[in-house]
């Protein structure tokens, strides 16, 4: 009987640990995918000299394709044209939902933010 009671107390904790491990892997996959999408957009902006409307729309649409809701995405992209060597600022924020097992926390999400600069390679030949 003693072993049964101990098992009843420990089993839920083991299940929660296993579920949390899986949720951590899903979050890591999403973060990796967001990093790749934002890096690709920053490389395009580097060539164009700024985040054009097309680059911004492609970035937004690719984040939607990754499974983020439109309200969970915040983009602050520099759309001013920069010549070679000038810095282009960009900030991308996405809300990561279901980060932890619900039993452990009240607010079950966090914002993943990429706030960085890239150097323009655009040359104005006019």
PDB file of C-alpha atoms in Angstrom:
ATOM      1  CA  UNK A   1       0.000   0.000   0.000  1.00  0.00           C
ATOM      2  CA  UNK A   2       2.887   2.356   0.846  1.00  0.00           C
ATOM      3  CA  UNK A   3       4.454   1.835  -2.592  1.00  0.00           C
ATOM      4  CA  UNK A   4       1.126   2.523  -4.289  1.00  0.00           C
ATOM      5  CA  UNK A   5       0.727   5.854  -2.461  1.00  0.00           C
ATOM      6  CA  UNK A   6       4.283   6.895  -3.322  1.00  0.00           C
ATOM      7  CA  UNK A   7       3.691   5.979  -6.969  1.00  0.00           C
ATOM      8  CA  UNK A   8       0.454   8.024  -6.992  1.00  0.00           C
ATOM      9  CA  UNK A   9       2.405  11.043  -5.705  1.00  0.00           C
ATOM     10  CA  UNK A  10       5.428  10.678  -8.002  1.00  0.00           C
ATOM     11  CA  UNK A  11       3.740   9.641 -11.259  1.00  0.00           C
ATOM     12  CA  UNK A  12       2.075  13.028 -11.976  1.00  0.00           C
ATOM     13  CA  UNK A  13       5.400  14.799 -11.429  1.00  0.00           C
ATOM     14  CA  UNK A  14       7.149  12.481 -13.867  1.00  0.00           C
ATOM     15  CA  UNK A  15       4.434  13.066 -16.469  1.00  0.00           C
ATOM     16  CA  UNK A  16       4.755  16.845 -16.066  1.00  0.00           C
ATOM     17  CA  UNK A  17       8.542  16.638 -16.494  1.00  0.00           C
ATOM     18  CA  UNK A  18       8.153  14.586 -19.683  1.00  0.00           C
ATOM     19  CA  UNK A  19       5.558  16.961 -21.126  1.00  0.00           C
ATOM     20  CA  UNK A  20       7.689  20.018 -20.248  1.00  0.00           C
ATOM     21  CA  UNK A  21      10.667  18.503 -22.046  1.00  0.00           C
ATOM     22  CA  UNK A  22       8.579  18.119 -25.192  1.00  0.00           C
ATOM     23  CA  UNK A  23       7.273  21.687 -24.906  1.00  0.00           C
ATOM     24  CA  UNK A  24      10.858  22.968 -24.563  1.00  0.00           C
ATOM     25  CA  UNK A  25      11.817  21.189 -27.785  1.00  0.00           C
ATOM     26  CA  UNK A  26       8.852  22.717 -29.630  1.00  0.00           C
ATOM     27  CA  UNK A  27       9.797  26.192 -28.363  1.00  0.00           C
ATOM     28  CA  UNK A  28      13.410  25.679 -29.435  1.00  0.00           C
ATOM     29  CA  UNK A  29      12.240  24.643 -32.916  1.00  0.00           C
ATOM     30  CA  UNK A  30      10.053  27.756 -33.220  1.00  0.00           C
ATOM     31  CA  UNK A  31      12.887  30.016 -32.054  1.00  0.00           C
ATOM     32  CA  UNK A  32      15.251  28.453 -34.569  1.00  0.00           C
ATOM     33  CA  UNK A  33      12.714  28.911 -37.376  1.00  0.00           C
ATOM     34  CA  UNK A  34      12.117  32.571 -36.404  1.00  0.00           C
ATOM     35  CA  UNK A  35      15.886  33.193 -36.363  1.00  0.00           C
ATOM     36  CA  UNK A  36      16.240  31.741 -39.860  1.00  0.00           C
ATOM     37  CA  UNK A  37      13.347  33.774 -41.286  1.00  0.00           C
ATOM     38  CA  UNK A  38      14.563  37.040 -39.732  1.00  0.00           C
ATOM     39  CA  UNK A  39      18.155  36.395 -40.839  1.00  0.00           C
ATOM     40  CA  UNK A  40      17.015  35.807 -44.434  1.00  0.00           C
ATOM     41  CA  UNK A  41      15.015  39.059 -44.377  1.00  0.00           C
ATOM     42  CA  UNK A  42      17.959  40.999 -42.930  1.00  0.00           C
ATOM     43  CA  UNK A  43      20.222  39.685 -45.701  1.00  0.00           C
ATOM     44  CA  UNK A  44      17.700  40.852 -48.307  1.00  0.00           C
ATOM     45  CA  UNK A  45      17.486  44.256 -46.592  1.00  0.00           C
ATOM     46  CA  UNK A  46      21.278  44.446 -46.567  1.00  0.00           C
ATOM     47  CA  UNK A  47      21.315  44.121 -50.362  1.00  0.00           C
ATOM     48  CA  UNK A  48      18.390  46.520 -50.883  1.00  0.00           C
ATOM     49  CA  UNK A  49      19.664  49.141 -48.422  1.00  0.00           C
ATOM     50  CA  UNK A  50      16.524  48.978 -46.262  1.00  0.00           C
ATOM     51  CA  UNK A  51      13.528  46.850 -45.421  1.00  0.00           C
ATOM     52  CA  UNK A  52      11.360  47.410 -48.470  1.00  0.00           C
ATOM     53  CA  UNK A  53       7.624  46.811 -48.362  1.00  0.00           C
ATOM     54  CA  UNK A  54       8.116  43.507 -50.204  1.00  0.00           C
ATOM     55  CA  UNK A  55      10.744  42.281 -47.732  1.00  0.00           C
ATOM     56  CA  UNK A  56       8.570  43.332 -44.787  1.00  0.00           C
ATOM     57  CA  UNK A  57       5.497  41.599 -46.197  1.00  0.00           C
ATOM     58  CA  UNK A  58       7.470  38.415 -46.939  1.00  0.00           C
ATOM     59  CA  UNK A  59       8.868  38.391 -43.392  1.00  0.00           C
ATOM     60  CA  UNK A  60       5.406  38.874 -41.898  1.00  0.00           C
ATOM     61  CA  UNK A  61       3.855  36.173 -44.103  1.00  0.00           C
ATOM     62  CA  UNK A  62       6.605  33.662 -43.318  1.00  0.00           C
ATOM     63  CA  UNK A  63       6.081  34.232 -39.588  1.00  0.00           C
ATOM     64  CA  UNK A  64       2.350  33.613 -40.105  1.00  0.00           C
ATOM     65  CA  UNK A  65       3.229  30.382 -41.948  1.00  0.00           C
ATOM     66  CA  UNK A  66       5.252  29.272 -38.907  1.00  0.00           C
ATOM     67  CA  UNK A  67       2.027  29.312 -36.891  1.00  0.00           C
ATOM     68  CA  UNK A  68       2.073  32.693 -35.166  1.00  0.00           C
ATOM     69  CA  UNK A  69      -1.134  34.735 -35.002  1.00  0.00           C
ATOM     70  CA  UNK A  70      -1.096  38.199 -36.570  1.00  0.00           C
ATOM     71  CA  UNK A  71      -1.571  39.774 -33.128  1.00  0.00           C
ATOM     72  CA  UNK A  72       1.478  37.928 -31.819  1.00  0.00           C
ATOM     73  CA  UNK A  73       3.888  39.515 -34.308  1.00  0.00           C
ATOM     74  CA  UNK A  74       5.428  42.959 -33.893  1.00  0.00           C
ATOM     75  CA  UNK A  75       7.789  44.343 -36.553  1.00  0.00           C
ATOM     76  CA  UNK A  76       9.868  47.513 -36.274  1.00  0.00           C
ATOM     77  CA  UNK A  77      11.857  47.639 -39.510  1.00  0.00           C
ATOM     78  CA  UNK A  78      13.981  50.518 -40.846  1.00  0.00           C
ATOM     79  CA  UNK A  79      12.546  51.489 -44.236  1.00  0.00           C
ATOM     80  CA  UNK A  80      14.876  54.455 -44.842  1.00  0.00           C
ATOM     81  CA  UNK A  81      17.368  53.857 -47.625  1.00  0.00           C
ATOM     82  CA  UNK A  82      20.950  53.498 -46.356  1.00  0.00           C
ATOM     83  CA  UNK A  83      24.142  53.578 -48.407  1.00  0.00           C
ATOM     84  CA  UNK A  84      26.961  51.094 -48.021  1.00  0.00           C
ATOM     85  CA  UNK A  85      28.381  50.897 -44.502  1.00  0.00           C
ATOM     86  CA  UNK A  86      25.406  52.503 -42.763  1.00  0.00           C
ATOM     87  CA  UNK A  87      23.468  50.471 -40.202  1.00  0.00           C
ATOM     88  CA  UNK A  88      19.931  49.221 -40.757  1.00  0.00           C
ATOM     89  CA  UNK A  89      18.005  48.622 -37.532  1.00  0.00           C
ATOM     90  CA  UNK A  90      15.344  45.956 -37.163  1.00  0.00           C
ATOM     91  CA  UNK A  91      13.334  44.601 -34.268  1.00  0.00           C
ATOM     92  CA  UNK A  92      11.089  41.541 -34.539  1.00  0.00           C
ATOM     93  CA  UNK A  93       9.006  40.303 -31.628  1.00  0.00           C
ATOM     94  CA  UNK A  94       6.833  37.189 -31.563  1.00  0.00           C
ATOM     95  CA  UNK A  95       4.757  35.862 -28.674  1.00  0.00           C
ATOM     96  CA  UNK A  96       5.664  32.282 -27.789  1.00  0.00           C
ATOM     97  CA  UNK A  97       2.589  30.609 -26.319  1.00  0.00           C
ATOM     98  CA  UNK A  98       2.358  27.459 -24.210  1.00  0.00           C
ATOM     99  CA  UNK A  99       5.920  27.703 -22.964  1.00  0.00           C
ATOM    100  CA  UNK A 100       5.306  25.716 -19.792  1.00  0.00           C
ATOM    101  CA  UNK A 101       2.920  23.124 -18.485  1.00  0.00           C
ATOM    102  CA  UNK A 102      -0.219  25.034 -17.438  1.00  0.00           C
ATOM    103  CA  UNK A 103      -0.157  23.665 -13.906  1.00  0.00           C
ATOM    104  CA  UNK A 104       3.065  25.570 -13.187  1.00  0.00           C
ATOM    105  CA  UNK A 105       2.307  29.116 -14.259  1.00  0.00           C
ATOM    106  CA  UNK A 106      -0.486  31.657 -14.600  1.00  0.00           C
ATOM    107  CA  UNK A 107       0.823  33.488 -17.696  1.00  0.00           C
ATOM    108  CA  UNK A 108       1.902  30.796 -20.110  1.00  0.00           C
ATOM    109  CA  UNK A 109       3.697  32.849 -22.769  1.00  0.00           C
ATOM    110  CA  UNK A 110       6.653  35.122 -23.375  1.00  0.00           C
ATOM    111  CA  UNK A 111       7.908  37.467 -26.094  1.00  0.00           C
ATOM    112  CA  UNK A 112      10.889  36.358 -28.141  1.00  0.00           C
ATOM    113  CA  UNK A 113      12.607  39.509 -29.440  1.00  0.00           C
ATOM    114  CA  UNK A 114      15.328  39.920 -32.047  1.00  0.00           C
ATOM    115  CA  UNK A 115      16.630  43.495 -31.892  1.00  0.00           C
ATOM    116  CA  UNK A 116      19.681  43.998 -34.070  1.00  0.00           C
ATOM    117  CA  UNK A 117      21.469  45.917 -36.810  1.00  0.00           C
ATOM    118  CA  UNK A 118      22.902  44.941 -40.162  1.00  0.00           C
ATOM    119  CA  UNK A 119      25.302  46.863 -42.348  1.00  0.00           C
ATOM    120  CA  UNK A 120      23.953  48.061 -45.692  1.00  0.00           C
ATOM    121  CA  UNK A 121      25.686  46.937 -48.876  1.00  0.00           C
ATOM    122  CA  UNK A 122      23.596  49.165 -51.152  1.00  0.00           C
ATOM    123  CA  UNK A 123      25.476  51.404 -53.579  1.00  0.00           C
ATOM    124  CA  UNK A 124      23.629  54.304 -55.169  1.00  0.00           C
ATOM    125  CA  UNK A 125      24.965  54.426 -58.723  1.00  0.00           C
ATOM    126  CA  UNK A 126      23.090  57.581 -59.802  1.00  0.00           C
TER     127      UNK A 126
END
